Amino acid sequence: MTPPPVPAAARIDLHAHSTASDGTLTPAELVRAAGEAGLDVVAITDHDTTTGWAPAVAALPPGLTLVRGAEISCRWHGADPPVALHLLAYLFDPAEPELGAELARVRAAREVRGERIVALLRADGVELSWPEILAGAGGGTVGRPHIAQALIRAGLVATTTEAFGPEWLGERYRLPKDDIDVFRAVRLVRAAGGVPVFAHPRASRRGRIVPDELIVELAAAGLAGLEADHEDHSPAERAHVRALAAELGLFVTGSSDFHGTHKTVRLGAFTTSPEAYGRIVAEATGVTPVASA
Ligand code: AMP
Ligand code: FE
Ligand code: FE
Ligand code: ZN
C-alpha cells in the first residue's frame, strides 16, 4: 500500500499522547483535534502501547494522515544509576511478538511501580488511593501524570509541574521503572519494521540526560533520528541536537509532545519537515501511514 501523499508545506507533528497513556483526549478526540489544529500529519505515540491506534484510525478526519507509533520507556545502563530515556518508534508492526512482549512487560511494571509510589506517599500520611488512580487511567498505560492528577484533586499541589517538583514525584517519591535496554529497544523496533527516533534527547529539566557518545553508538546500532524541536529544549539545545544529527547522518524531528490538559503545549506547537517525514515513511516496513477513506 502506498502511503498518502502530503503537501510540500505540510504541517507535521510526530509526538502526541492520548488516554491510551497519559494524555487527556481519547484517541478519537486526538485526531479530531489534530485536524482542527490544521495539521496534515499527526503521530499517536502513547507510552509503551499501541491500543490507541485502532480508535484513532476509525476517527480520522478528512485531510489528516495518521502515523502510528509509540514512545518506548528505555534505559541506558552505561551510567550508575542507569539513565531513563524515551525512544519514539514509528510505523512498526504491532504484531511482532518480541517487541509486543517487552511493551507488555513494561506496562505491567508501571502498575507495580505506581502502586509502590502511592504506598510511599501513604506511609507519609498522603491519603491517595491506588485503585482509584489505576481506574482513572482507564486501562491506558499508567504513569506519574495520573498520580499527579490525584495530588491535584487532593489539593496537595496546584499544578502538574508542581507535582513533578523535587518534593513530590520528581525526586522524593520518584521510583525507577522497569524499562527496556535502549540498544535492545532500537534493535526490536527495527526488527518490527519500525523507525526509532530519540525523543527530547537534551531535556535536562526532566532528569539526567545521556552523553553524545551514547547517541553516536545508538546511531551505529540503528537509530534513525533525533527530536530537536521540543518545548523541553532551549534554543541552544535544539541547535546542538541539529549539529549532532547532521554529523551522524540522522534526521531531526520537531513535535509538540501534546498531552491534552496534562501539559500546556498545543498540537502543532513544533513541527517536522516533510523531508524528515519522508525518510521515516521510506525506512518503515511495519505498517504505513493511514488517511481517512
Ligand atoms: P512516567 O512515565 O510515569 O515516569 O512519567 C513521565 C511522564 O510524566 C512523561 O511522559 C511526561 O508526560 C510527564 N512529565 C515528566 N516530567 C514532567 C514535568 N516536569 N512536568 C509535567 N509533566 C512531566
Ligand atoms: Fe507522557
Ligand atoms: Fe517523552
Ligand atoms: Zn511523549
Short mmCIF file of C-alpha atoms and ligand atoms in Angstrom, two decimals:
data_model
loop_
_atom_site.label_atom_id
_atom_site.label_comp_id
_atom_site.label_asym_id
_atom_site.label_seq_id
_atom_site.Cartn_x
_atom_site.Cartn_y
_atom_site.Cartn_z
CA MET A 1 0.00 0.00 0.00
CA THR A 2 1.45 3.41 -0.91
CA PRO A 3 1.21 5.99 1.85
CA PRO A 4 -0.98 9.03 1.24
CA PRO A 5 0.91 11.95 -0.35
CA VAL A 6 1.46 15.04 1.80
CA PRO A 7 1.60 18.63 0.51
CA ALA A 8 5.03 20.31 0.21
CA ALA A 9 4.16 22.76 3.01
CA ALA A 10 2.60 20.08 5.22
CA ARG A 11 2.29 20.65 8.95
CA ILE A 12 3.56 17.50 10.62
CA ASP A 13 3.51 16.81 14.38
CA LEU A 14 5.08 13.45 15.23
CA HIS A 15 4.60 13.10 19.01
CA ALA A 16 1.23 13.18 20.76
CA HIS A 17 -0.41 11.28 23.61
CA SER A 18 -3.99 10.13 24.19
CA THR A 19 -5.86 8.48 27.06
CA ALA A 20 -4.20 5.23 25.91
CA SER A 21 -1.38 6.59 28.11
CA ASP A 22 -1.03 9.94 29.90
CA GLY A 23 -2.86 12.28 27.53
CA THR A 24 -6.32 13.63 28.32
CA LEU A 25 -8.02 13.32 24.90
CA THR A 26 -9.23 9.93 23.71
CA PRO A 27 -7.52 8.68 20.52
CA ALA A 28 -10.62 9.74 18.54
CA GLU A 29 -10.62 13.20 20.14
CA LEU A 30 -6.88 13.50 19.49
CA VAL A 31 -7.16 13.00 15.72
CA ARG A 32 -10.16 15.34 15.53
CA ALA A 33 -8.20 17.98 17.47
CA ALA A 34 -5.23 17.47 15.13
CA GLY A 35 -7.50 18.09 12.14
CA GLU A 36 -8.96 21.21 13.77
CA ALA A 37 -5.42 22.44 14.54
CA GLY A 38 -4.74 22.37 10.80
CA LEU A 39 -2.23 19.53 10.86
CA ASP A 40 -1.69 17.42 7.75
CA VAL A 41 0.08 14.60 9.61
CA VAL A 42 -0.06 13.62 13.27
CA ALA A 43 1.56 10.70 15.07
CA ILE A 44 -0.09 8.96 18.00
CA THR A 45 2.78 7.99 20.31
CA ASP A 46 1.39 6.73 23.59
CA HIS A 47 3.81 5.41 26.19
CA ASP A 48 4.53 1.68 25.71
CA THR A 49 1.25 0.83 23.97
CA THR A 50 -0.48 0.62 20.60
CA THR A 51 -4.03 0.36 21.96
CA GLY A 52 -4.86 3.87 20.71
CA TRP A 53 -4.11 3.02 17.08
CA ALA A 54 -7.43 1.43 16.06
CA PRO A 55 -9.76 4.05 17.58
CA ALA A 56 -7.57 6.83 16.11
CA VAL A 57 -7.74 5.27 12.63
CA ALA A 58 -11.51 4.85 12.93
CA ALA A 59 -11.99 8.54 13.78
CA LEU A 60 -9.58 10.10 11.24
CA PRO A 61 -11.00 13.35 9.84
CA PRO A 62 -10.65 14.10 6.09
CA GLY A 63 -7.26 15.53 5.11
CA LEU A 64 -5.35 14.15 8.08
CA THR A 65 -2.75 11.39 7.82
CA LEU A 66 -2.03 9.31 10.89
CA VAL A 67 1.38 7.89 11.73
CA ARG A 68 1.02 5.01 14.13
CA GLY A 69 3.73 4.98 16.76
CA ALA A 70 4.64 4.65 20.40
CA GLU A 71 7.02 6.22 22.89
CA ILE A 72 9.03 3.43 24.46
CA SER A 73 10.38 3.66 28.02
CA CYS A 74 14.08 2.83 27.80
CA ARG A 75 17.14 2.79 29.99
CA TRP A 76 20.83 3.20 29.35
CA HIS A 77 22.96 1.08 31.65
CA GLY A 78 26.23 2.88 30.89
CA ALA A 79 25.85 5.18 33.92
CA ASP A 80 25.33 4.45 37.58
CA PRO A 81 22.46 4.65 38.32
CA PRO A 82 21.17 3.91 34.78
CA VAL A 83 19.56 6.81 32.89
CA ALA A 84 15.92 6.70 31.72
CA LEU A 85 15.21 7.82 28.17
CA HIS A 86 12.39 7.75 25.64
CA LEU A 87 12.50 6.24 22.18
CA LEU A 88 9.83 7.20 19.66
CA ALA A 89 9.05 4.28 17.38
CA TYR A 90 7.13 4.85 14.16
CA LEU A 91 5.24 2.51 11.83
CA PHE A 92 6.37 -0.75 13.41
CA ASP A 93 4.40 -3.98 13.16
CA PRO A 94 2.39 -4.21 16.41
CA ALA A 95 2.06 -7.98 16.00
CA GLU A 96 5.81 -8.57 16.21
CA PRO A 97 5.89 -10.81 19.31
CA GLU A 98 9.23 -9.86 20.89
CA LEU A 99 8.59 -6.12 20.91
CA GLY A 100 4.98 -6.70 21.95
CA ALA A 101 6.09 -8.82 24.90
CA GLU A 102 8.58 -6.17 26.03
CA LEU A 103 5.92 -3.45 25.91
CA ALA A 104 3.52 -5.64 27.90
CA ARG A 105 6.23 -6.26 30.50
CA VAL A 106 6.92 -2.51 30.82
CA ARG A 107 3.21 -1.72 31.19
CA ALA A 108 2.83 -4.32 33.94
CA ALA A 109 5.92 -3.00 35.72
CA ARG A 110 4.46 0.52 35.60
CA GLU A 111 1.48 -0.70 37.62
CA VAL A 112 3.71 -2.24 40.27
CA ARG A 113 5.80 0.91 40.43
CA GLY A 114 2.76 3.22 40.58
CA GLU A 115 1.34 1.24 43.46
CA ARG A 116 4.69 1.45 45.27
CA ILE A 117 4.85 5.23 44.78
CA VAL A 118 1.37 5.56 46.26
CA ALA A 119 2.39 3.30 49.17
CA LEU A 120 5.36 5.62 49.88
CA LEU A 121 3.02 8.63 49.84
CA ARG A 122 0.53 6.88 52.11
CA ALA A 123 3.30 5.95 54.55
CA ASP A 124 3.90 9.70 54.86
CA GLY A 125 0.22 10.36 55.51
CA VAL A 126 -0.81 11.32 51.97
CA GLU A 127 -4.14 9.52 51.56
CA LEU A 128 -4.20 8.68 47.85
CA SER A 129 -5.99 5.57 46.58
CA TRP A 130 -4.11 3.41 44.10
CA PRO A 131 -7.24 1.57 42.88
CA GLU A 132 -8.82 4.95 42.13
CA ILE A 133 -5.72 6.18 40.26
CA LEU A 134 -5.49 2.98 38.25
CA ALA A 135 -9.19 3.21 37.40
CA GLY A 136 -8.61 6.84 36.36
CA ALA A 137 -6.07 5.66 33.79
CA GLY A 138 -8.99 3.83 32.15
CA GLY A 139 -6.95 0.82 31.05
CA GLY A 140 -4.30 3.03 29.42
CA THR A 141 -0.60 2.92 30.31
CA VAL A 142 -0.40 4.32 33.84
CA GLY A 143 2.29 6.78 34.88
CA ARG A 144 3.26 9.56 37.23
CA PRO A 145 0.92 12.05 35.48
CA HIS A 146 -2.02 10.00 36.79
CA ILE A 147 -0.63 10.22 40.33
CA ALA A 148 -0.03 13.94 39.75
CA GLN A 149 -3.73 14.38 38.94
CA ALA A 150 -4.63 12.63 42.20
CA LEU A 151 -2.33 15.00 44.12
CA ILE A 152 -4.10 17.94 42.45
CA ARG A 153 -7.56 16.52 43.25
CA ALA A 154 -6.45 16.07 46.88
CA GLY A 155 -5.50 19.76 46.96
CA LEU A 156 -1.86 18.97 47.79
CA VAL A 157 -0.40 20.66 44.73
CA ALA A 158 -1.87 23.19 42.32
CA THR A 159 -0.32 22.09 39.01
CA THR A 160 1.23 19.11 37.23
CA THR A 161 4.54 20.99 37.20
CA GLU A 162 4.41 21.31 40.98
CA ALA A 163 3.57 17.61 41.29
CA PHE A 164 6.76 16.84 39.32
CA GLY A 165 8.84 19.02 41.65
CA PRO A 166 11.55 17.53 43.90
CA GLU A 167 9.23 17.36 46.95
CA TRP A 168 6.86 15.09 45.09
CA LEU A 169 7.08 12.84 42.04
CA GLY A 170 10.23 14.44 40.63
CA GLU A 171 12.52 13.18 43.38
CA ARG A 172 11.20 12.35 46.82
CA TYR A 173 8.53 9.94 45.57
CA ARG A 174 10.20 9.00 42.31
CA LEU A 175 10.85 5.32 41.69
CA PRO A 176 12.54 3.90 38.59
CA LYS A 177 10.54 1.97 36.02
CA ASP A 178 11.50 -1.43 34.71
CA ASP A 179 12.33 -0.16 31.23
CA ILE A 180 13.83 -1.72 28.09
CA ASP A 181 17.56 -1.50 27.50
CA VAL A 182 17.86 1.19 24.82
CA PHE A 183 20.07 -0.86 22.47
CA ARG A 184 17.64 -3.76 22.68
CA ALA A 185 14.73 -1.37 22.02
CA VAL A 186 16.39 0.07 18.90
CA ARG A 187 17.03 -3.46 17.63
CA LEU A 188 13.47 -4.64 18.38
CA VAL A 189 11.89 -1.59 16.73
CA ARG A 190 13.97 -2.14 13.58
CA ALA A 191 13.21 -5.88 13.65
CA ALA A 192 9.49 -4.97 13.72
CA GLY A 193 9.98 -2.75 10.63
CA GLY A 194 9.78 0.46 12.67
CA VAL A 195 11.83 3.64 12.68
CA PRO A 196 13.39 4.66 16.03
CA VAL A 197 13.85 8.34 16.97
CA PHE A 198 15.37 9.55 20.24
CA ALA A 199 12.71 11.72 21.99
CA HIS A 200 13.83 15.04 23.57
CA PRO A 201 17.45 13.83 24.00
CA ARG A 202 18.68 17.01 25.77
CA ALA A 203 15.69 17.62 28.05
CA SER A 204 17.75 18.04 31.21
CA ARG A 205 14.92 19.53 33.24
CA ARG A 206 13.13 16.17 33.18
CA GLY A 207 16.10 14.37 34.72
CA ARG A 208 19.58 13.25 33.79
CA ILE A 209 20.48 13.20 30.10
CA VAL A 210 22.84 10.92 28.22
CA PRO A 211 26.19 11.91 26.69
CA ASP A 212 26.60 12.47 22.96
CA GLU A 213 28.86 9.39 22.84
CA LEU A 214 25.81 7.23 23.54
CA ILE A 215 23.94 8.86 20.66
CA VAL A 216 26.91 8.07 18.39
CA GLU A 217 26.68 4.41 19.47
CA LEU A 218 22.90 4.33 19.04
CA ALA A 219 23.23 5.73 15.51
CA ALA A 220 25.57 2.85 14.70
CA ALA A 221 23.03 0.45 16.24
CA GLY A 222 20.14 1.61 14.04
CA LEU A 223 18.78 4.85 15.49
CA ALA A 224 17.25 6.89 12.65
CA GLY A 225 16.61 10.36 14.03
CA LEU A 226 16.70 12.84 16.89
CA GLU A 227 13.84 15.00 18.15
CA ALA A 228 15.32 18.52 18.10
CA ASP A 229 12.42 20.96 18.34
CA HIS A 230 10.63 20.22 21.61
CA GLU A 231 9.44 22.54 24.38
CA ASP A 232 11.87 20.98 26.86
CA HIS A 233 14.88 22.01 24.71
CA SER A 234 16.36 25.51 24.86
CA PRO A 235 17.35 27.14 21.54
CA ALA A 236 20.98 26.19 22.26
CA GLU A 237 19.98 22.58 22.95
CA ARG A 238 17.99 22.44 19.70
CA ALA A 239 21.00 23.72 17.78
CA HIS A 240 23.23 21.17 19.47
CA VAL A 241 20.87 18.30 18.57
CA ARG A 242 20.73 19.50 14.94
CA ALA A 243 24.52 19.66 14.68
CA LEU A 244 24.90 16.19 16.19
CA ALA A 245 22.27 14.76 13.83
CA ALA A 246 24.00 16.31 10.81
CA GLU A 247 27.31 14.84 11.91
CA LEU A 248 25.80 11.36 12.29
CA GLY A 249 23.59 11.40 9.19
CA LEU A 250 20.40 11.27 11.29
CA PHE A 251 17.28 13.30 10.51
CA VAL A 252 15.73 15.67 13.05
CA THR A 253 12.08 15.97 14.02
CA GLY A 254 10.03 18.60 15.82
CA SER A 255 6.90 17.85 17.78
CA SER A 256 4.53 19.08 20.43
CA ASP A 257 4.56 16.03 22.73
CA PHE A 258 0.91 17.01 23.26
CA HIS A 259 -0.67 15.56 26.44
CA GLY A 260 -4.04 17.39 26.45
CA THR A 261 -4.59 19.30 29.69
CA HIS A 262 -1.75 17.45 31.47
CA LYS A 263 0.58 19.93 29.75
CA THR A 264 0.15 23.42 28.32
CA VAL A 265 1.72 22.76 24.90
CA ARG A 266 -0.65 22.76 21.90
CA LEU A 267 -0.81 20.39 18.96
CA GLY A 268 1.45 21.65 16.17
CA ALA A 269 3.50 23.86 18.52
CA PHE A 270 6.58 22.30 16.91
CA THR A 271 6.63 20.51 13.57
CA THR A 272 8.71 18.15 11.43
CA SER A 273 9.89 18.84 7.86
CA PRO A 274 8.28 16.87 5.02
CA GLU A 275 11.82 15.62 4.18
CA ALA A 276 12.29 14.03 7.61
CA TYR A 277 8.78 12.60 7.46
CA GLY A 278 9.61 11.18 4.04
CA ARG A 279 12.63 9.40 5.49
CA ILE A 280 10.51 7.81 8.20
CA VAL A 281 7.98 6.56 5.66
CA ALA A 282 10.73 5.33 3.33
CA GLU A 283 12.56 3.40 6.06
CA ALA A 284 9.46 1.80 7.62
CA THR A 285 8.32 -1.69 6.67
CA GLY A 286 5.94 -2.46 9.56
CA VAL A 287 2.75 -0.51 8.83
CA THR A 288 2.05 2.50 6.59
CA PRO A 289 0.63 5.92 7.45
CA VAL A 290 -3.15 5.99 7.03
CA ALA A 291 -5.59 8.61 5.77
CA SER A 292 -9.37 8.54 6.13
CA ALA A 293 -11.13 6.54 3.43
P1 AMP B 1 6.44 8.19 33.98
O1 AMP B 1 6.39 7.65 32.56
O2 AMP B 1 5.47 7.57 34.87
O3 AMP B 1 7.85 8.20 34.52
O4 AMP B 1 6.03 9.71 33.85
C1 AMP B 1 6.69 10.53 32.92
C2 AMP B 1 5.68 11.39 32.20
O5 AMP B 1 5.38 12.48 33.04
C3 AMP B 1 6.22 11.99 30.93
O6 AMP B 1 5.85 11.21 29.83
C4 AMP B 1 5.51 13.32 30.86
O7 AMP B 1 4.24 13.14 30.29
C5 AMP B 1 5.29 13.68 32.29
N1 AMP B 1 6.30 14.60 32.85
C6 AMP B 1 7.61 14.35 33.06
N2 AMP B 1 8.22 15.42 33.63
C7 AMP B 1 7.26 16.36 33.77
C8 AMP B 1 7.25 17.68 34.29
N3 AMP B 1 8.35 18.25 34.78
N4 AMP B 1 6.08 18.35 34.28
C9 AMP B 1 4.96 17.78 33.79
N5 AMP B 1 4.91 16.55 33.27
C10 AMP B 1 6.04 15.84 33.27
FE FE B 2 3.96 11.45 28.96
FE FE B 3 8.89 11.55 26.37
ZN ZN B 4 5.81 11.96 24.80
#
